mmCIF file of C-alpha atoms in Angstrom:
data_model
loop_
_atom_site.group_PDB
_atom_site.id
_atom_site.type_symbol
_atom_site.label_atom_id
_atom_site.label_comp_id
_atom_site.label_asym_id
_atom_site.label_seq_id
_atom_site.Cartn_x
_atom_site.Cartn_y
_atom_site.Cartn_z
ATOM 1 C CA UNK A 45 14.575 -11.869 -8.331
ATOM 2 C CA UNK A 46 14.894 -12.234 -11.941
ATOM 3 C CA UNK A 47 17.687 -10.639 -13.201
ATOM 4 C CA UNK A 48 16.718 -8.679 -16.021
ATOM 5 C CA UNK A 49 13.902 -7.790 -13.570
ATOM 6 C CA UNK A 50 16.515 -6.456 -11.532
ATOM 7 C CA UNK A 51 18.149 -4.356 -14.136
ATOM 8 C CA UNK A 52 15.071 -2.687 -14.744
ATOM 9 C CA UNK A 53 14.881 -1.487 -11.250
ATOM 10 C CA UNK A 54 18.543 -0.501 -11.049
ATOM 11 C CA UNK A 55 21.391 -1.448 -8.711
ATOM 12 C CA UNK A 56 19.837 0.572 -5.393
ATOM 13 C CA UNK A 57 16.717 -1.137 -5.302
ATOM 14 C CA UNK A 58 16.486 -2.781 -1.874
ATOM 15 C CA UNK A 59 12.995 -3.648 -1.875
ATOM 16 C CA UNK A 60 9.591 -1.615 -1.232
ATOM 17 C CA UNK A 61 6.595 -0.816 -3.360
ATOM 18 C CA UNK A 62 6.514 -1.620 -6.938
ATOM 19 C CA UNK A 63 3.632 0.627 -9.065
ATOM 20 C CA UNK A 64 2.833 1.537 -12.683
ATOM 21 C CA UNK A 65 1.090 4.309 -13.340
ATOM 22 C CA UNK A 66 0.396 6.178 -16.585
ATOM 23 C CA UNK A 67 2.871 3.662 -18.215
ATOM 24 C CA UNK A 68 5.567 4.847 -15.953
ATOM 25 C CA UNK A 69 7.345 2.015 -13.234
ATOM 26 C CA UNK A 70 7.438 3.944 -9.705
ATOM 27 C CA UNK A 71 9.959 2.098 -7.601
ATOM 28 C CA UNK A 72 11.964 3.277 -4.450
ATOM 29 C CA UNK A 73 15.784 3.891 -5.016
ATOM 30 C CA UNK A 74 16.897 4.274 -1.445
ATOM 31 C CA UNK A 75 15.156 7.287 -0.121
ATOM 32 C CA UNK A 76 14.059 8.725 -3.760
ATOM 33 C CA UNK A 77 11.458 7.462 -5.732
ATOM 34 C CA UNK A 78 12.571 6.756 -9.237
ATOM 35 C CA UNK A 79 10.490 6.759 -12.586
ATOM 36 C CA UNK A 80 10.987 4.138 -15.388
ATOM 37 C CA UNK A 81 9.118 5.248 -18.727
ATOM 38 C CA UNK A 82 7.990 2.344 -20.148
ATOM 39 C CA UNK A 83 7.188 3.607 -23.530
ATOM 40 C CA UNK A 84 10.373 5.426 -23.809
ATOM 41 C CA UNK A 85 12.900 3.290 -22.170
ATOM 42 C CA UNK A 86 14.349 7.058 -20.144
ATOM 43 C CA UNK A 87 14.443 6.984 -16.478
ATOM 44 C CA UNK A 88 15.049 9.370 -13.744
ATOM 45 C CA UNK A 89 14.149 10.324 -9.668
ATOM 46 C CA UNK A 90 11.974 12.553 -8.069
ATOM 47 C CA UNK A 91 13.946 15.687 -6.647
ATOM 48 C CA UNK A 92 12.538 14.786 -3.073
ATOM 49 C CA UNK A 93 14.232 12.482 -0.324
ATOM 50 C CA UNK A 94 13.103 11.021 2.582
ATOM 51 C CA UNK A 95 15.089 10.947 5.468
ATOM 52 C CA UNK A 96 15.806 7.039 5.067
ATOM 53 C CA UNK A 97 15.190 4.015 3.089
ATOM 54 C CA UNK A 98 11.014 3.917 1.228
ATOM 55 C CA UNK A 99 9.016 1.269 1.692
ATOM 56 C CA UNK A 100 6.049 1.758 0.981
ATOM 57 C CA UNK A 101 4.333 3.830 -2.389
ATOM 58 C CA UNK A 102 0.969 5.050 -3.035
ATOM 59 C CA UNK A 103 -0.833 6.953 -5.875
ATOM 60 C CA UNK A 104 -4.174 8.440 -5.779
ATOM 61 C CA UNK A 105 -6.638 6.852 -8.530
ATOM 62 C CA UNK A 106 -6.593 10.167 -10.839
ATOM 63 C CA UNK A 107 -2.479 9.321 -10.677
ATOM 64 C CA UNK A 108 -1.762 13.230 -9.554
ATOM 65 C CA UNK A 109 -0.724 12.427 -6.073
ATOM 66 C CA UNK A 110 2.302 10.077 -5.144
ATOM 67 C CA UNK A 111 2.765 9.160 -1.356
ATOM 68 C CA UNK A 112 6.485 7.753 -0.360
ATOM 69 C CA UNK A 113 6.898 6.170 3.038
ATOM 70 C CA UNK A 114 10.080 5.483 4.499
ATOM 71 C CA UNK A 115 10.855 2.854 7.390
ATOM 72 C CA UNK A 116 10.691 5.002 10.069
ATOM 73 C CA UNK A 117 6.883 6.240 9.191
ATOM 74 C CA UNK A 118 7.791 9.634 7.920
ATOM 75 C CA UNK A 119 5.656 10.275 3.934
ATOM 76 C CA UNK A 120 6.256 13.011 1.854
ATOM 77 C CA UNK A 121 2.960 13.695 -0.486
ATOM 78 C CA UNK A 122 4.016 15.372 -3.924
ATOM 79 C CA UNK A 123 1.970 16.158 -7.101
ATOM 80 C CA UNK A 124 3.350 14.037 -9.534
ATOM 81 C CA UNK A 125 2.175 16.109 -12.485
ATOM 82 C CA UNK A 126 3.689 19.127 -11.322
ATOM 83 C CA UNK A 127 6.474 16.994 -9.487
ATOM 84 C CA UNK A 128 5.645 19.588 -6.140
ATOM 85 C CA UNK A 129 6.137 18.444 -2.436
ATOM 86 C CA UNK A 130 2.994 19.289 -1.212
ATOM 87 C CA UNK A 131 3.816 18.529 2.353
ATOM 88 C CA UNK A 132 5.185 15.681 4.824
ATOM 89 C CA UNK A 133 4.201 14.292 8.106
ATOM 90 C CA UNK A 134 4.862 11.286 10.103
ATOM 91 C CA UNK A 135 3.186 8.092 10.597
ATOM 92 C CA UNK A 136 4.716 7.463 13.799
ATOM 93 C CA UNK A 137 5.466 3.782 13.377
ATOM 94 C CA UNK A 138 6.811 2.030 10.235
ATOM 95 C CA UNK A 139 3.837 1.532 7.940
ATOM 96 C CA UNK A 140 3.436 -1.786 6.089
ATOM 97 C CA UNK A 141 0.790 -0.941 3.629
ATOM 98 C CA UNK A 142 -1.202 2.318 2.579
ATOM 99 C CA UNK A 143 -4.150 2.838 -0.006
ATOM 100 C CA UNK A 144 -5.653 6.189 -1.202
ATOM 101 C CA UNK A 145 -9.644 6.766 -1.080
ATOM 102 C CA UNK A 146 -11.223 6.647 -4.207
ATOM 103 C CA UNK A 147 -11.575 10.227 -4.378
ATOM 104 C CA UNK A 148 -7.917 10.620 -3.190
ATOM 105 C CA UNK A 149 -8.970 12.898 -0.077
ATOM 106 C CA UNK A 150 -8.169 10.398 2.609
ATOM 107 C CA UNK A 151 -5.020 7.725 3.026
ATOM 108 C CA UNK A 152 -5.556 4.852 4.929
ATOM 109 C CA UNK A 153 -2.820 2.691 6.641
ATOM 110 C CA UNK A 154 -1.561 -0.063 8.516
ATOM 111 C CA UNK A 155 0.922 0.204 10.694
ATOM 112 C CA UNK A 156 1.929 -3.460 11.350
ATOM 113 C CA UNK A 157 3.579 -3.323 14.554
ATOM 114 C CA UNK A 158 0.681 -1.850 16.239
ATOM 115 C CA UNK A 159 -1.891 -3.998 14.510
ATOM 116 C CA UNK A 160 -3.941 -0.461 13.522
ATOM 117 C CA UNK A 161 -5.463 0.565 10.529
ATOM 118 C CA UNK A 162 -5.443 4.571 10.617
ATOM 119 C CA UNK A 163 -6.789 6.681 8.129
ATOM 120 C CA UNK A 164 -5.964 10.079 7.471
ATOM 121 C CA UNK A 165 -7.011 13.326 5.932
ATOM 122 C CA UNK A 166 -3.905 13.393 3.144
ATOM 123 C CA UNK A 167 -3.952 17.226 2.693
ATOM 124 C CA UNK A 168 -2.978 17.858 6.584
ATOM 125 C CA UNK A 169 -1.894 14.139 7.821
ATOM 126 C CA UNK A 170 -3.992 14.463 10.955
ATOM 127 C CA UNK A 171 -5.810 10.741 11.666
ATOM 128 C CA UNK A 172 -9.396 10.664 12.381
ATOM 129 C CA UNK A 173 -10.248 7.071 13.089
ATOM 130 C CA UNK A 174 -8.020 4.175 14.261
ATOM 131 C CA UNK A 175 -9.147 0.301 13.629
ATOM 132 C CA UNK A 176 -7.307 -1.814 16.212
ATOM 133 C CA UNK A 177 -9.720 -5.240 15.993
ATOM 134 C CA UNK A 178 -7.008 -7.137 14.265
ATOM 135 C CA UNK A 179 -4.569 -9.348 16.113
ATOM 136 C CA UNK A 180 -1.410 -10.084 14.222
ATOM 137 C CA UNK A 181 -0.005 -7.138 11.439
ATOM 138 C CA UNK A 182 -2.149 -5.902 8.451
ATOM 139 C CA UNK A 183 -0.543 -7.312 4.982
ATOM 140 C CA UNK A 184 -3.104 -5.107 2.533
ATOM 141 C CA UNK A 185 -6.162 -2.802 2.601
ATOM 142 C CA UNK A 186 -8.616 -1.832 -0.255
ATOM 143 C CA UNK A 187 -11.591 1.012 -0.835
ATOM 144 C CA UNK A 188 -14.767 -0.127 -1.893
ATOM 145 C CA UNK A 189 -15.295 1.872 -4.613
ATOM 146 C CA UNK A 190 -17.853 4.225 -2.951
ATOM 147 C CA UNK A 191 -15.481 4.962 -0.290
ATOM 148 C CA UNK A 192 -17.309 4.425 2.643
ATOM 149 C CA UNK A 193 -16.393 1.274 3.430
ATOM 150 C CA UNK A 194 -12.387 -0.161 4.142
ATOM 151 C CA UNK A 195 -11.123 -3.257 4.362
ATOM 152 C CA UNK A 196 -8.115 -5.060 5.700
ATOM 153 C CA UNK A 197 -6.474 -8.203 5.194
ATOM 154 C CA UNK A 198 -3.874 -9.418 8.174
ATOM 155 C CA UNK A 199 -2.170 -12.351 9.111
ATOM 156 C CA UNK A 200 -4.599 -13.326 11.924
ATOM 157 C CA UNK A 201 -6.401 -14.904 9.129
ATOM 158 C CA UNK A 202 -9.275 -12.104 8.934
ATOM 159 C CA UNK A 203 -10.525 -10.033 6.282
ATOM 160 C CA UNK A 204 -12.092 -7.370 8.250
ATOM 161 C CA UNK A 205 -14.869 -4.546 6.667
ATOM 162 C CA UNK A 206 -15.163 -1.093 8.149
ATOM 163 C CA UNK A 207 -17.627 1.589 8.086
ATOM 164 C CA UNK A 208 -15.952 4.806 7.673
ATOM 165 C CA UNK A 209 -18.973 6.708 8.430
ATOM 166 C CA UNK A 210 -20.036 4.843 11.723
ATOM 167 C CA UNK A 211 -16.562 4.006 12.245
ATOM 168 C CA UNK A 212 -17.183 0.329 13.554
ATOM 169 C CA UNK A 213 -16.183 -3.264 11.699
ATOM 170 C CA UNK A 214 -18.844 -4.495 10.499
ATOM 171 C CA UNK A 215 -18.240 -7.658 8.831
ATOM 172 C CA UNK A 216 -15.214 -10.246 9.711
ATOM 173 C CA UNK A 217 -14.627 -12.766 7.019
ATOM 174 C CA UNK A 218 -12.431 -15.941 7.376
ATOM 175 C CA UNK A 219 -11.089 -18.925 5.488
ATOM 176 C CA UNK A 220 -12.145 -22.411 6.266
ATOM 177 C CA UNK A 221 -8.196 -23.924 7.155
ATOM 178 C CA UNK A 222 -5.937 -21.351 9.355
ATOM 179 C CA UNK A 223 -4.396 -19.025 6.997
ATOM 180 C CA UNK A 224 -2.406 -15.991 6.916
ATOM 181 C CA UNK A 225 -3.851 -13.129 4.512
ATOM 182 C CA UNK A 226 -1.005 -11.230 2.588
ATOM 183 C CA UNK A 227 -3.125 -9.443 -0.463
ATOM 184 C CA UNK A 228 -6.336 -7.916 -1.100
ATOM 185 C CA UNK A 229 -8.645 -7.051 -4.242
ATOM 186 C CA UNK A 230 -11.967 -5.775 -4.705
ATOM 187 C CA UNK A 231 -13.570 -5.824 -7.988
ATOM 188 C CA UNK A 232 -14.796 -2.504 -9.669
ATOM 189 C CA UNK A 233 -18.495 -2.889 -8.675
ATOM 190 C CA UNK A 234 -17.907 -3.584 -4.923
ATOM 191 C CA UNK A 235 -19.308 -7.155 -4.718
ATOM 192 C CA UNK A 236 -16.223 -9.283 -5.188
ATOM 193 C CA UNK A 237 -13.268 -9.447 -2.359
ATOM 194 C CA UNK A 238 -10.657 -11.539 -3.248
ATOM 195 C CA UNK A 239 -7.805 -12.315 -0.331
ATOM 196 C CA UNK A 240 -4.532 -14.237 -0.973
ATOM 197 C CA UNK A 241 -2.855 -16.008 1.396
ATOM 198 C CA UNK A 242 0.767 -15.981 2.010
ATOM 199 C CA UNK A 243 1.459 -19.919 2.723
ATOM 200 C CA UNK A 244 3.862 -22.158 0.780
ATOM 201 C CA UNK A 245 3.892 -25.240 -0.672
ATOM 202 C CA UNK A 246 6.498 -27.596 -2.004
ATOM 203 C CA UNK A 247 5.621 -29.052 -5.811
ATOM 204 C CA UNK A 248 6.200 -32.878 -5.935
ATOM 205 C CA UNK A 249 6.388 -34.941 -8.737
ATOM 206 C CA UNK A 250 2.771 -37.303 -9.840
ATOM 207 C CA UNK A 251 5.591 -39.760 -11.605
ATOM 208 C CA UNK A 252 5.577 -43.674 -10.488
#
């Protein structure tokens, strides 16, 4: 990591979501969630902990809600603007990636070890529909924008679409080589899906 990159974050950051919101850099310090101002240069942490190390970070789309996941599963969702813990649950399995709805009423996950994609009702944490098509842990998930539709990116090479009305996938895309899927976008309109893929190559040299 670069190491004025580092500095920025502070000394206790041991990984875990990265997020800026409202020009402020959201980062997990331990089990807190810390705050960088960007405009100001002043940082501070959430009065909240969870009970061990965050991992994962999520903020609605109107930027009032903030989600912080620690290893073990366990979230605590707090109004940001208020900086009020509006209540926690558990996940019941570490959680490698979570996205709001565009609305911010429902949280979907993916808990990696289980190959699932769950999505929940974020005011109560109770799950209403579990995906479990995918065969090797979820790396990323995106709304499309109308919310009824979710998709998920995993390391079985899939991109897989889901109707959150019928609850059923409903399209499966895949790459031409054997990949392994580690990111996920979806433009603003709903049309474009753009997947990276988390292999590595070594740069050599064109010179005779």
């Amino acid at each position: 990591m670069d190491y004025v990159f580092s500095n920025l974050l502070g000394a206790p950051y041991r990984g875990g979501t990265l997020l800026i919101q409202d020009n402020e850099l959201l980062t997990p310090v331990g089990n807190r969630v810390g705050q960088v101002n960007l405009v100001e240069s002043t940082s501070k942490c959430l009065p909240y902990e969870n009970l061990t190390q965050i991992r994962v970070l999520c903020v609605s789309p109107d930027g009032a809600l903030l989600l912080s996941i620690d290893a073990d599963g366990r979230a605590l969702l707090i109004n940001r603007k208020r900086q009020a813990l509006l209540s926690h649950f558990s996940f019941g399995a570490p959680v490698a990636c979570a996205r709001f709805s565009p609305e911010g009423r429902y949280v979907a996950v993916a808990v990696g070890r289980l190959v699932q994609v769950k999505v929940f009702q974020q005011s109560s944490g109770s799950c209403f529909v579990t995906f479990a098509e995918h065969t090797a842990p979820v790396s990323a998930l995106a709304f499309l924008p109308s919310g009824h539709a979710l998709l998920s990116a995993s390391l079985d090479g899939t991109v897989r679409a889901w109707d959150l009305v019928r609850y059923r996938n409903f399209r499966t895309l895949t790459a031409p080589a054997a990949v392994q899927f580690g990111s996920l976008a979806v433009d603003p309109g709903g049309e474009v899906v753009v997947a990276g893929t988390v292999d590595t190559f070594q740069p050599r040299s064109t010179a005779a």
